[in-house]
PDB file of C-alpha atoms in Angstrom:
ATOM      1  CA  UNK A   1       9.964 130.288  70.368  1.00 64.00           C
ATOM      2  CA  UNK A   2      10.750 126.366  70.089  1.00 65.00           C
ATOM      3  CA  UNK A   3      14.444 126.984  70.339  1.00 69.00           C
ATOM      4  CA  UNK A   4      13.986 129.176  73.446  1.00 68.00           C
ATOM      5  CA  UNK A   5      11.867 126.493  75.355  1.00 64.00           C
ATOM      6  CA  UNK A   6      14.408 123.745  74.635  1.00 64.00           C
ATOM      7  CA  UNK A   7      17.377 125.848  75.677  1.00 60.00           C
ATOM      8  CA  UNK A   8      15.551 126.990  78.624  1.00 62.00           C
ATOM      9  CA  UNK A   9      14.531 123.555  79.684  1.00 58.00           C
ATOM     10  CA  UNK A  10      18.103 122.041  78.985  1.00 59.00           C
ATOM     11  CA  UNK A  11      19.668 124.810  80.951  1.00 59.00           C
ATOM     12  CA  UNK A  12      17.250 123.997  83.891  1.00 53.00           C
ATOM     13  CA  UNK A  13      18.055 120.258  83.507  1.00 52.00           C
ATOM     14  CA  UNK A  14      21.686 121.028  83.430  1.00 52.00           C
ATOM     15  CA  UNK A  15      21.281 123.159  86.720  1.00 51.00           C
ATOM     16  CA  UNK A  16      19.254 120.333  88.363  1.00 49.00           C
ATOM     17  CA  UNK A  17      22.000 117.861  87.581  1.00 48.00           C
ATOM     18  CA  UNK A  18      24.758 120.145  88.680  1.00 48.00           C
ATOM     19  CA  UNK A  19      23.281 121.882  91.719  1.00 49.00           C
ATOM     20  CA  UNK A  20      21.963 120.750  95.206  1.00 46.00           C
ATOM     21  CA  UNK A  21      19.306 123.364  95.188  1.00 49.00           C
ATOM     22  CA  UNK A  22      19.543 126.430  97.672  1.00 51.00           C
ATOM     23  CA  UNK A  23      17.555 128.436  99.688  1.00 61.00           C
ATOM     24  CA  UNK A  24      17.935 130.696 102.844  1.00 80.00           C
ATOM     25  CA  UNK A  25      18.360 129.349 106.131  1.00 82.00           C
ATOM     26  CA  UNK A  26      19.869 129.855 109.765  1.00 88.00           C
ATOM     27  CA  UNK A  27      20.105 127.580 112.494  1.00 87.00           C
ATOM     28  CA  UNK A  28      21.942 127.177 115.924  1.00 90.00           C
ATOM     29  CA  UNK A  29      22.539 124.517 118.403  1.00 87.00           C
ATOM     30  CA  UNK A  30      24.358 123.932 121.695  1.00 88.00           C
ATOM     31  CA  UNK A  31      25.565 120.817 123.413  1.00 85.00           C
ATOM     32  CA  UNK A  32      23.273 119.853 126.454  1.00 79.00           C
ATOM     33  CA  UNK A  33      24.810 121.188 129.691  1.00 80.00           C
ATOM     34  CA  UNK A  34      26.824 123.894 128.074  1.00 86.00           C
ATOM     35  CA  UNK A  35      26.893 127.249 129.969  1.00 89.00           C
ATOM     36  CA  UNK A  36      27.828 129.580 127.307  1.00 92.00           C
ATOM     37  CA  UNK A  37      27.332 132.691 129.219  1.00 90.00           C
ATOM     38  CA  UNK A  38      29.825 131.328 131.694  1.00 94.00           C
ATOM     39  CA  UNK A  39      32.533 131.682 129.003  1.00 96.00           C
ATOM     40  CA  UNK A  40      34.016 135.145 129.449  1.00 97.00           C
ATOM     41  CA  UNK A  41      37.301 135.013 127.514  1.00 98.00           C
ATOM     42  CA  UNK A  42      37.276 134.072 123.980  1.00 98.00           C
ATOM     43  CA  UNK A  43      39.952 133.054 121.358  1.00 98.00           C
ATOM     44  CA  UNK A  44      38.970 133.507 117.623  1.00 98.00           C
ATOM     45  CA  UNK A  45      40.903 131.232 115.395  1.00 98.00           C
ATOM     46  CA  UNK A  46      41.824 133.254 112.230  1.00 97.00           C
ATOM     47  CA  UNK A  47      41.281 131.088 109.262  1.00 95.00           C
ATOM     48  CA  UNK A  48      44.372 131.036 107.027  1.00 94.00           C
ATOM     49  CA  UNK A  49      42.443 131.649 103.744  1.00 92.00           C
ATOM     50  CA  UNK A  50      40.084 134.475 105.251  1.00 95.00           C
ATOM     51  CA  UNK A  51      40.865 137.809 103.421  1.00 94.00           C
ATOM     52  CA  UNK A  52      37.703 139.302 104.571  1.00 96.00           C
ATOM     53  CA  UNK A  53      38.721 139.716 108.153  1.00 97.00           C
ATOM     54  CA  UNK A  54      35.640 137.620 109.458  1.00 98.00           C
ATOM     55  CA  UNK A  55      37.714 136.991 112.568  1.00 98.00           C
ATOM     56  CA  UNK A  56      37.680 140.722 113.498  1.00 98.00           C
ATOM     57  CA  UNK A  57      34.001 140.852 112.779  1.00 98.00           C
ATOM     58  CA  UNK A  58      33.470 137.857 115.252  1.00 98.00           C
ATOM     59  CA  UNK A  59      35.658 139.612 117.802  1.00 98.00           C
ATOM     60  CA  UNK A  60      33.687 142.869 117.496  1.00 98.00           C
ATOM     61  CA  UNK A  61      30.460 141.120 118.122  1.00 98.00           C
ATOM     62  CA  UNK A  62      31.643 139.338 121.122  1.00 98.00           C
ATOM     63  CA  UNK A  63      33.461 142.527 122.581  1.00 98.00           C
ATOM     64  CA  UNK A  64      29.945 144.090 122.336  1.00 97.00           C
ATOM     65  CA  UNK A  65      28.388 141.519 124.238  1.00 96.00           C
ATOM     66  CA  UNK A  66      30.953 142.275 127.094  1.00 96.00           C
ATOM     67  CA  UNK A  67      33.465 139.803 126.548  1.00 97.00           C
ATOM     68  CA  UNK A  68      37.270 139.642 126.261  1.00 98.00           C
ATOM     69  CA  UNK A  69      38.451 138.522 123.030  1.00 98.00           C
ATOM     70  CA  UNK A  70      41.786 137.901 121.137  1.00 97.00           C
ATOM     71  CA  UNK A  71      42.338 136.551 117.684  1.00 97.00           C
ATOM     72  CA  UNK A  72      45.327 134.675 116.271  1.00 97.00           C
ATOM     73  CA  UNK A  73      46.419 131.769 114.483  1.00 97.00           C
ATOM     74  CA  UNK A  74      45.460 128.133 115.176  1.00 96.00           C
ATOM     75  CA  UNK A  75      47.237 126.802 118.352  1.00 96.00           C
ATOM     76  CA  UNK A  76      47.877 123.459 120.018  1.00 95.00           C
ATOM     77  CA  UNK A  77      45.061 122.971 122.492  1.00 93.00           C
ATOM     78  CA  UNK A  78      44.312 123.777 125.284  1.00 95.00           C
ATOM     79  CA  UNK A  79      43.752 127.206 124.450  1.00 96.00           C
ATOM     80  CA  UNK A  80      44.417 129.823 127.221  1.00 94.00           C
ATOM     81  CA  UNK A  81      40.815 131.110 127.122  1.00 97.00           C
ATOM     82  CA  UNK A  82      37.355 129.934 128.259  1.00 97.00           C
ATOM     83  CA  UNK A  83      36.416 129.170 124.751  1.00 97.00           C
ATOM     84  CA  UNK A  84      37.761 129.161 121.314  1.00 98.00           C
ATOM     85  CA  UNK A  85      35.778 130.235 118.104  1.00 98.00           C
ATOM     86  CA  UNK A  86      36.208 128.603 114.681  1.00 97.00           C
ATOM     87  CA  UNK A  87      34.603 129.618 111.442  1.00 96.00           C
ATOM     88  CA  UNK A  88      34.000 128.757 107.820  1.00 94.00           C
ATOM     89  CA  UNK A  89      33.067 131.548 105.495  1.00 94.00           C
ATOM     90  CA  UNK A  90      31.808 130.769 101.837  1.00 92.00           C
ATOM     91  CA  UNK A  91      31.796 133.422  99.266  1.00 94.00           C
ATOM     92  CA  UNK A  92      29.922 133.717  95.939  1.00 92.00           C
ATOM     93  CA  UNK A  93      30.013 135.750  92.997  1.00 91.00           C
ATOM     94  CA  UNK A  94      26.913 137.264  91.531  1.00 90.00           C
ATOM     95  CA  UNK A  95      27.822 140.738  89.987  1.00 91.00           C
ATOM     96  CA  UNK A  96      29.595 141.438  93.062  1.00 93.00           C
ATOM     97  CA  UNK A  97      31.189 139.014  95.653  1.00 95.00           C
ATOM     98  CA  UNK A  98      29.055 138.102  98.773  1.00 95.00           C
ATOM     99  CA  UNK A  99      28.902 136.137 101.671  1.00 96.00           C
ATOM    100  CA  UNK A 100      27.106 132.771 100.857  1.00 92.00           C
ATOM    101  CA  UNK A 101      27.294 130.893 104.012  1.00 91.00           C
ATOM    102  CA  UNK A 102      28.826 131.425 107.565  1.00 95.00           C
ATOM    103  CA  UNK A 103      29.179 128.644 110.071  1.00 94.00           C
ATOM    104  CA  UNK A 104      30.521 129.704 113.583  1.00 96.00           C
ATOM    105  CA  UNK A 105      31.763 127.037 115.993  1.00 95.00           C
ATOM    106  CA  UNK A 106      32.204 127.727 119.720  1.00 96.00           C
ATOM    107  CA  UNK A 107      34.554 125.166 121.400  1.00 96.00           C
ATOM    108  CA  UNK A 108      35.867 124.317 124.746  1.00 94.00           C
ATOM    109  CA  UNK A 109      39.700 124.918 125.223  1.00 95.00           C
ATOM    110  CA  UNK A 110      40.464 121.374 124.205  1.00 92.00           C
ATOM    111  CA  UNK A 111      38.746 122.059 120.801  1.00 92.00           C
ATOM    112  CA  UNK A 112      35.296 120.108 121.465  1.00 93.00           C
ATOM    113  CA  UNK A 113      32.485 121.943 119.890  1.00 92.00           C
ATOM    114  CA  UNK A 114      29.893 123.179 122.313  1.00 93.00           C
ATOM    115  CA  UNK A 115      27.793 125.384 120.128  1.00 93.00           C
ATOM    116  CA  UNK A 116      27.389 126.240 116.560  1.00 92.00           C
ATOM    117  CA  UNK A 117      25.624 128.567 114.196  1.00 93.00           C
ATOM    118  CA  UNK A 118      24.927 128.656 110.527  1.00 91.00           C
ATOM    119  CA  UNK A 119      23.392 131.384 107.970  1.00 93.00           C
ATOM    120  CA  UNK A 120      23.042 130.692 104.524  1.00 89.00           C
ATOM    121  CA  UNK A 121      21.726 133.439 102.169  1.00 92.00           C
ATOM    122  CA  UNK A 122      21.457 133.312  98.547  1.00 88.00           C
ATOM    123  CA  UNK A 123      22.113 136.274  96.234  1.00 89.00           C
ATOM    124  CA  UNK A 124      18.870 138.126  96.379  1.00 88.00           C
ATOM    125  CA  UNK A 125      18.691 138.148 100.075  1.00 88.00           C
ATOM    126  CA  UNK A 126      22.436 138.630 100.601  1.00 92.00           C
ATOM    127  CA  UNK A 127      23.637 140.341 103.766  1.00 93.00           C
ATOM    128  CA  UNK A 128      26.868 142.133 104.493  1.00 95.00           C
ATOM    129  CA  UNK A 129      29.462 140.266 106.396  1.00 97.00           C
ATOM    130  CA  UNK A 130      28.887 142.258 109.742  1.00 97.00           C
ATOM    131  CA  UNK A 131      25.033 141.549 109.554  1.00 97.00           C
ATOM    132  CA  UNK A 132      25.552 137.843 108.932  1.00 97.00           C
ATOM    133  CA  UNK A 133      27.935 137.624 111.816  1.00 98.00           C
ATOM    134  CA  UNK A 134      25.482 139.124 113.925  1.00 98.00           C
ATOM    135  CA  UNK A 135      22.644 137.004 112.846  1.00 97.00           C
ATOM    136  CA  UNK A 136      24.776 133.851 113.523  1.00 97.00           C
ATOM    137  CA  UNK A 137      26.077 134.990 117.004  1.00 97.00           C
ATOM    138  CA  UNK A 138      22.474 136.000 117.862  1.00 97.00           C
ATOM    139  CA  UNK A 139      21.199 132.735 116.869  1.00 95.00           C
ATOM    140  CA  UNK A 140      23.749 130.896 118.974  1.00 95.00           C
ATOM    141  CA  UNK A 141      23.368 132.981 122.119  1.00 95.00           C
ATOM    142  CA  UNK A 142      19.512 132.601 121.804  1.00 93.00           C
ATOM    143  CA  UNK A 143      20.072 128.720 122.637  1.00 87.00           C
ATOM    144  CA  UNK A 144      21.173 129.770 126.056  1.00 81.00           C
ATOM    145  CA  UNK A 145      18.007 131.459 127.049  1.00 69.00           C
TER     146      UNK A 145
ATOM    147  CA  UNK B   1       3.079 112.753  55.581  1.00 48.00           C
ATOM    148  CA  UNK B   2       6.925 112.663  56.988  1.00 52.00           C
ATOM    149  CA  UNK B   3       6.982 116.274  56.889  1.00 50.00           C
ATOM    150  CA  UNK B   4       3.623 116.597  58.895  1.00 51.00           C
ATOM    151  CA  UNK B   5       4.717 114.189  61.475  1.00 48.00           C
ATOM    152  CA  UNK B   6       8.046 115.994  61.898  1.00 56.00           C
ATOM    153  CA  UNK B   7       6.327 119.055  62.162  1.00 52.00           C
ATOM    154  CA  UNK B   8       3.900 117.711  65.134  1.00 48.00           C
ATOM    155  CA  UNK B   9       6.953 116.399  66.783  1.00 49.00           C
ATOM    156  CA  UNK B  10       9.020 119.439  66.535  1.00 55.00           C
ATOM    157  CA  UNK B  11       6.119 122.089  67.286  1.00 56.00           C
ATOM    158  CA  UNK B  12       4.076 120.168  69.655  1.00 57.00           C
ATOM    159  CA  UNK B  13       5.563 117.214  71.350  1.00 54.00           C
ATOM    160  CA  UNK B  14       9.270 118.321  71.591  1.00 55.00           C
ATOM    161  CA  UNK B  15       8.656 121.369  73.702  1.00 58.00           C
ATOM    162  CA  UNK B  16       6.281 119.161  75.840  1.00 55.00           C
ATOM    163  CA  UNK B  17       8.717 116.605  76.212  1.00 53.00           C
ATOM    164  CA  UNK B  18      11.633 118.905  76.850  1.00 54.00           C
ATOM    165  CA  UNK B  19       9.527 120.568  79.623  1.00 51.00           C
ATOM    166  CA  UNK B  20       8.631 117.229  81.233  1.00 48.00           C
ATOM    167  CA  UNK B  21      12.265 116.345  81.369  1.00 49.00           C
ATOM    168  CA  UNK B  22      13.111 119.645  82.831  1.00 48.00           C
ATOM    169  CA  UNK B  23      10.174 119.225  85.671  1.00 44.00           C
ATOM    170  CA  UNK B  24      11.190 115.725  86.073  1.00 43.00           C
ATOM    171  CA  UNK B  25      14.845 116.943  86.824  1.00 46.00           C
ATOM    172  CA  UNK B  26      13.644 119.559  89.206  1.00 43.00           C
ATOM    173  CA  UNK B  27      11.156 117.475  91.123  1.00 41.00           C
ATOM    174  CA  UNK B  28      12.152 115.561  94.193  1.00 47.00           C
ATOM    175  CA  UNK B  29      14.149 118.531  95.209  1.00 63.00           C
ATOM    176  CA  UNK B  30      15.301 117.656  97.867  1.00 76.00           C
ATOM    177  CA  UNK B  31      15.055 114.323  99.784  1.00 84.00           C
ATOM    178  CA  UNK B  32      16.318 114.087 103.485  1.00 87.00           C
ATOM    179  CA  UNK B  33      18.919 111.680 104.393  1.00 88.00           C
ATOM    180  CA  UNK B  34      17.571 108.317 105.481  1.00 92.00           C
ATOM    181  CA  UNK B  35      18.413 106.151 108.839  1.00 94.00           C
ATOM    182  CA  UNK B  36      19.215 103.107 106.645  1.00 93.00           C
ATOM    183  CA  UNK B  37      21.514 105.182 104.318  1.00 94.00           C
ATOM    184  CA  UNK B  38      23.489 106.351 107.313  1.00 95.00           C
ATOM    185  CA  UNK B  39      23.977 102.972 109.186  1.00 95.00           C
ATOM    186  CA  UNK B  40      27.517 101.602 108.772  1.00 94.00           C
ATOM    187  CA  UNK B  41      27.635  98.036 107.329  1.00 87.00           C
ATOM    188  CA  UNK B  42      29.584  95.159 108.621  1.00 79.00           C
ATOM    189  CA  UNK B  43      30.636  97.066 112.010  1.00 81.00           C
ATOM    190  CA  UNK B  44      32.337  94.876 114.482  1.00 85.00           C
ATOM    191  CA  UNK B  45      32.605  96.388 117.859  1.00 88.00           C
ATOM    192  CA  UNK B  46      35.768  95.850 120.085  1.00 91.00           C
ATOM    193  CA  UNK B  47      33.698  95.509 123.197  1.00 92.00           C
ATOM    194  CA  UNK B  48      30.053  94.645 123.589  1.00 94.00           C
ATOM    195  CA  UNK B  49      28.830  96.603 126.696  1.00 96.00           C
ATOM    196  CA  UNK B  50      26.370  94.915 128.720  1.00 97.00           C
ATOM    197  CA  UNK B  51      25.058  98.294 129.884  1.00 97.00           C
ATOM    198  CA  UNK B  52      21.997 100.097 128.209  1.00 97.00           C
ATOM    199  CA  UNK B  53      22.090 103.370 126.469  1.00 97.00           C
ATOM    200  CA  UNK B  54      19.765 106.115 125.442  1.00 97.00           C
ATOM    201  CA  UNK B  55      20.599 108.229 122.364  1.00 97.00           C
ATOM    202  CA  UNK B  56      19.780 111.868 121.631  1.00 94.00           C
ATOM    203  CA  UNK B  57      20.985 114.142 118.758  1.00 93.00           C
ATOM    204  CA  UNK B  58      21.014 117.721 117.914  1.00 87.00           C
ATOM    205  CA  UNK B  59      22.162 120.017 115.259  1.00 85.00           C
ATOM    206  CA  UNK B  60      20.262 118.274 112.610  1.00 87.00           C
ATOM    207  CA  UNK B  61      18.151 120.196 109.951  1.00 83.00           C
ATOM    208  CA  UNK B  62      15.104 119.286 108.391  1.00 84.00           C
ATOM    209  CA  UNK B  63      15.086 119.137 104.666  1.00 83.00           C
ATOM    210  CA  UNK B  64      12.764 121.873 102.901  1.00 75.00           C
ATOM    211  CA  UNK B  65      11.475 120.829  99.331  1.00 67.00           C
ATOM    212  CA  UNK B  66      13.227 123.665  97.792  1.00 65.00           C
ATOM    213  CA  UNK B  67      16.262 123.400  99.900  1.00 72.00           C
ATOM    214  CA  UNK B  68      19.402 121.230 100.122  1.00 78.00           C
ATOM    215  CA  UNK B  69      19.129 117.699 101.390  1.00 84.00           C
ATOM    216  CA  UNK B  70      19.931 117.590 105.232  1.00 88.00           C
ATOM    217  CA  UNK B  71      20.137 115.126 107.990  1.00 92.00           C
ATOM    218  CA  UNK B  72      17.252 115.554 110.517  1.00 93.00           C
ATOM    219  CA  UNK B  73      17.907 114.794 114.065  1.00 93.00           C
ATOM    220  CA  UNK B  74      15.304 111.957 114.299  1.00 95.00           C
ATOM    221  CA  UNK B  75      16.747 110.363 111.265  1.00 96.00           C
ATOM    222  CA  UNK B  76      20.232 110.702 112.708  1.00 97.00           C
ATOM    223  CA  UNK B  77      19.185 109.369 116.059  1.00 97.00           C
ATOM    224  CA  UNK B  78      17.574 106.328 114.431  1.00 97.00           C
ATOM    225  CA  UNK B  79      20.630 105.508 112.499  1.00 97.00           C
ATOM    226  CA  UNK B  80      22.824 105.613 115.480  1.00 97.00           C
ATOM    227  CA  UNK B  81      20.372 103.635 117.711  1.00 97.00           C
ATOM    228  CA  UNK B  82      19.739 101.099 114.935  1.00 96.00           C
ATOM    229  CA  UNK B  83      23.599 100.647 114.543  1.00 96.00           C
ATOM    230  CA  UNK B  84      24.202 100.099 118.211  1.00 96.00           C
ATOM    231  CA  UNK B  85      21.448  97.476 118.402  1.00 95.00           C
ATOM    232  CA  UNK B  86      22.695  95.778 115.393  1.00 94.00           C
ATOM    233  CA  UNK B  87      26.291  95.737 116.312  1.00 94.00           C
ATOM    234  CA  UNK B  88      25.455  95.127 120.119  1.00 94.00           C
ATOM    235  CA  UNK B  89      27.845  97.788 121.218  1.00 95.00           C
ATOM    236  CA  UNK B  90      25.490  98.213 124.166  1.00 96.00           C
ATOM    237  CA  UNK B  91      22.904  95.576 125.219  1.00 96.00           C
ATOM    238  CA  UNK B  92      19.848  97.846 124.684  1.00 96.00           C
ATOM    239  CA  UNK B  93      18.917 101.229 123.375  1.00 97.00           C
ATOM    240  CA  UNK B  94      16.457 102.633 125.666  1.00 96.00           C
ATOM    241  CA  UNK B  95      14.091 105.285 124.608  1.00 92.00           C
ATOM    242  CA  UNK B  96      13.591 108.121 127.231  1.00 85.00           C
ATOM    243  CA  UNK B  97      14.732 107.538 130.857  1.00 89.00           C
ATOM    244  CA  UNK B  98      16.092 104.367 132.582  1.00 93.00           C
ATOM    245  CA  UNK B  99      19.412 103.730 130.673  1.00 96.00           C
ATOM    246  CA  UNK B 100      22.596 103.392 132.283  1.00 97.00           C
ATOM    247  CA  UNK B 101      24.346 105.844 129.818  1.00 97.00           C
ATOM    248  CA  UNK B 102      23.441 108.831 127.813  1.00 96.00           C
ATOM    249  CA  UNK B 103      24.924 109.281 124.279  1.00 96.00           C
ATOM    250  CA  UNK B 104      24.600 112.777 122.684  1.00 94.00           C
ATOM    251  CA  UNK B 105      25.728 113.388 119.375  1.00 94.00           C
ATOM    252  CA  UNK B 106      25.321 116.794 118.000  1.00 91.00           C
ATOM    253  CA  UNK B 107      26.132 117.731 114.188  1.00 92.00           C
ATOM    254  CA  UNK B 108      28.197 120.865 114.373  1.00 89.00           C
ATOM    255  CA  UNK B 109      29.371 121.281 110.949  1.00 88.00           C
ATOM    256  CA  UNK B 110      28.012 120.090 107.484  1.00 88.00           C
ATOM    257  CA  UNK B 111      30.096 121.425 104.702  1.00 88.00           C
ATOM    258  CA  UNK B 112      27.958 120.697 101.650  1.00 86.00           C
ATOM    259  CA  UNK B 113      28.856 122.011  98.089  1.00 84.00           C
ATOM    260  CA  UNK B 114      26.028 123.848  96.115  1.00 73.00           C
ATOM    261  CA  UNK B 115      27.481 123.082  92.763  1.00 75.00           C
ATOM    262  CA  UNK B 116      29.784 120.620  90.765  1.00 81.00           C
ATOM    263  CA  UNK B 117      29.804 117.018  89.366  1.00 86.00           C
ATOM    264  CA  UNK B 118      31.388 115.242  92.487  1.00 90.00           C
ATOM    265  CA  UNK B 119      29.969 116.252  95.822  1.00 92.00           C
ATOM    266  CA  UNK B 120      31.976 115.921  98.991  1.00 95.00           C
ATOM    267  CA  UNK B 121      30.334 116.436 102.222  1.00 95.00           C
ATOM    268  CA  UNK B 122      32.476 117.242 105.308  1.00 95.00           C
ATOM    269  CA  UNK B 123      30.854 116.481 108.753  1.00 95.00           C
ATOM    270  CA  UNK B 124      31.809 117.140 112.246  1.00 95.00           C
ATOM    271  CA  UNK B 125      29.802 115.914 115.077  1.00 95.00           C
ATOM    272  CA  UNK B 126      30.279 116.075 118.960  1.00 94.00           C
ATOM    273  CA  UNK B 127      30.019 112.837 120.867  1.00 95.00           C
ATOM    274  CA  UNK B 128      29.204 112.708 124.723  1.00 94.00           C
ATOM    275  CA  UNK B 129      28.801 109.671 126.581  1.00 96.00           C
ATOM    276  CA  UNK B 130      27.710 110.443 130.270  1.00 95.00           C
ATOM    277  CA  UNK B 131      26.571 108.381 133.086  1.00 96.00           C
ATOM    278  CA  UNK B 132      22.971 108.551 133.687  1.00 96.00           C
ATOM    279  CA  UNK B 133      23.083 108.526 137.466  1.00 94.00           C
ATOM    280  CA  UNK B 134      25.703 111.170 137.966  1.00 94.00           C
ATOM    281  CA  UNK B 135      25.897 112.847 134.675  1.00 91.00           C
ATOM    282  CA  UNK B 136      29.608 112.580 134.667  1.00 93.00           C
ATOM    283  CA  UNK B 137      31.139 112.557 131.271  1.00 92.00           C
ATOM    284  CA  UNK B 138      32.663 109.394 130.488  1.00 95.00           C
ATOM    285  CA  UNK B 139      33.977 110.247 127.061  1.00 95.00           C
ATOM    286  CA  UNK B 140      33.712 113.311 124.659  1.00 93.00           C
ATOM    287  CA  UNK B 141      35.301 113.619 121.296  1.00 94.00           C
ATOM    288  CA  UNK B 142      34.924 115.564 118.053  1.00 94.00           C
ATOM    289  CA  UNK B 143      34.570 113.128 115.170  1.00 96.00           C
ATOM    290  CA  UNK B 144      35.208 114.401 111.732  1.00 96.00           C
ATOM    291  CA  UNK B 145      34.073 112.530 108.546  1.00 97.00           C
ATOM    292  CA  UNK B 146      33.520 113.017 104.953  1.00 97.00           C
ATOM    293  CA  UNK B 147      32.147 111.192 101.667  1.00 96.00           C
ATOM    294  CA  UNK B 148      32.216 111.975  98.006  1.00 95.00           C
ATOM    295  CA  UNK B 149      29.407 111.202  95.757  1.00 93.00           C
ATOM    296  CA  UNK B 150      29.934 111.385  91.922  1.00 90.00           C
ATOM    297  CA  UNK B 151      27.630 111.269  88.929  1.00 87.00           C
ATOM    298  CA  UNK B 152      28.124 107.572  88.744  1.00 85.00           C
ATOM    299  CA  UNK B 153      26.207 107.324  92.026  1.00 85.00           C
ATOM    300  CA  UNK B 154      23.622 109.639  90.928  1.00 83.00           C
ATOM    301  CA  UNK B 155      22.969 112.158  88.086  1.00 82.00           C
ATOM    302  CA  UNK B 156      20.696 114.470  89.846  1.00 80.00           C
ATOM    303  CA  UNK B 157      22.275 116.873  92.223  1.00 80.00           C
ATOM    304  CA  UNK B 158      19.837 116.632  95.026  1.00 84.00           C
ATOM    305  CA  UNK B 159      20.126 112.843  94.961  1.00 87.00           C
ATOM    306  CA  UNK B 160      23.876 113.012  94.961  1.00 90.00           C
ATOM    307  CA  UNK B 161      23.859 115.535  97.775  1.00 90.00           C
ATOM    308  CA  UNK B 162      21.886 113.172  99.752  1.00 92.00           C
ATOM    309  CA  UNK B 163      24.203 110.201  99.093  1.00 94.00           C
ATOM    310  CA  UNK B 164      26.931 112.192 100.145  1.00 95.00           C
ATOM    311  CA  UNK B 165      25.396 113.223 103.463  1.00 95.00           C
ATOM    312  CA  UNK B 166      24.414 109.833 104.331  1.00 96.00           C
ATOM    313  CA  UNK B 167      28.208 108.522 103.237  1.00 96.00           C
ATOM    314  CA  UNK B 168      29.715 111.233 105.638  1.00 97.00           C
ATOM    315  CA  UNK B 169      27.165 110.447 108.547  1.00 97.00           C
ATOM    316  CA  UNK B 170      27.866 106.660 108.000  1.00 97.00           C
ATOM    317  CA  UNK B 171      31.400 107.246 108.442  1.00 97.00           C
ATOM    318  CA  UNK B 172      31.033 109.486 111.285  1.00 97.00           C
ATOM    319  CA  UNK B 173      28.853 106.869 112.996  1.00 97.00           C
ATOM    320  CA  UNK B 174      31.379 104.003 112.265  1.00 96.00           C
ATOM    321  CA  UNK B 175      34.093 105.976 113.937  1.00 96.00           C
ATOM    322  CA  UNK B 176      31.959 106.955 116.852  1.00 97.00           C
ATOM    323  CA  UNK B 177      30.869 103.528 117.577  1.00 96.00           C
ATOM    324  CA  UNK B 178      34.340 102.051 117.123  1.00 96.00           C
ATOM    325  CA  UNK B 179      35.697 104.719 119.747  1.00 96.00           C
ATOM    326  CA  UNK B 180      32.555 103.822 121.934  1.00 96.00           C
ATOM    327  CA  UNK B 181      33.147 100.184 121.890  1.00 95.00           C
ATOM    328  CA  UNK B 182      36.811 100.431 122.761  1.00 96.00           C
ATOM    329  CA  UNK B 183      35.795 102.211 126.094  1.00 95.00           C
ATOM    330  CA  UNK B 184      36.211 100.093 129.128  1.00 91.00           C
ATOM    331  CA  UNK B 185      33.866 100.746 131.889  1.00 82.00           C
TER     332      UNK B 185
END
C-alpha cells in the first residue's frame, strides 16, 4: 500500500514537472475589418510533413461552403487566390494515433494572417480529423457573423 | 525506539509527505502570462513618434486552472502599451477613442509543447497600424518569435510553459516595436 502511494505520488510529481497540463479547448479570432465571406477562392498550402491529408479535409470543408479551392505546396507570395490557408496538425499516440491539436490560419494573398481557429482535444474526447477540421472552420466562420 | 520512529515515519508521515509533494507539484496549474514578463527590457526605439496611439489585441486566451498557461488579450495589450510608454515609441497610449493611430495586434499561432524538459513556444502575431481618421493601413506585418525555457528556469512544467510564453511574447513585442519605431510618418 505504502509503495503504491509513493509510486503514484512520484509519478504525479514527475508528470507535473514534465507536462504543461492539458485540457480541451477551441477558439477562433479574426483581424478587425476582415471580410472573410468576400474571399471566394482559396489556396490550401499542404504541409510537407502532413501524411494525413489534412489539406484535403480543409479543401472539402471549404468546397462544401461554396468556395473554389486548390491545394498545393507553399508558393512565393502573392498567391493567385483571394486567401491562403495554412495549418498545423499535432498528433498523439494513445492506443491509437489521434489528432490532438489543429490550428488553421487564413491569410491574405501576401501571407498576412487574417483569421485563425484552433481546437485541442485530449484522448478521452478525441475527434476524427474531418470532425476536427469542421469544428475549427465553423469557429472561424462564426467570427464573421 | 528507533524501530518505532522508523515505523511511524514510514507508515504515517512518508505517505502524507509524498502526497503533499504531489499536491504541491500539481497545484498552481496553470498561471497566466503576466504583462511584466512580456515587456522587452532595454528597448531603444529608432524614432520616437510624437503622435498618440491606442492599442487593441485579439486572439489571446484565458488560462484555465487545469489547462495550459496562456496569454490573455488584456495582459498582452497591457504589455504592449507599457512597452510603448516606457520606450516612448509613441508620445502617449490613449485608452479608447481619440488617438492618432490604432494599433491592433492579433495572436494567430501559439505553438506550445505538452511534454518535455525544454519548452519551446513559437508565436506568430499580426501587427496592423492604421490611421485613426481614415482607417488606412499604414503598416501591416506578421511577426514570428520563439523562446525556450528549460528546467533551470523552472522545474514545474506549468511554470516553465508560462516563462516560455512570456519569452516568446517579449521577443514578438520587441520586434514589433522595433519595426514600428523605424516607420517614418
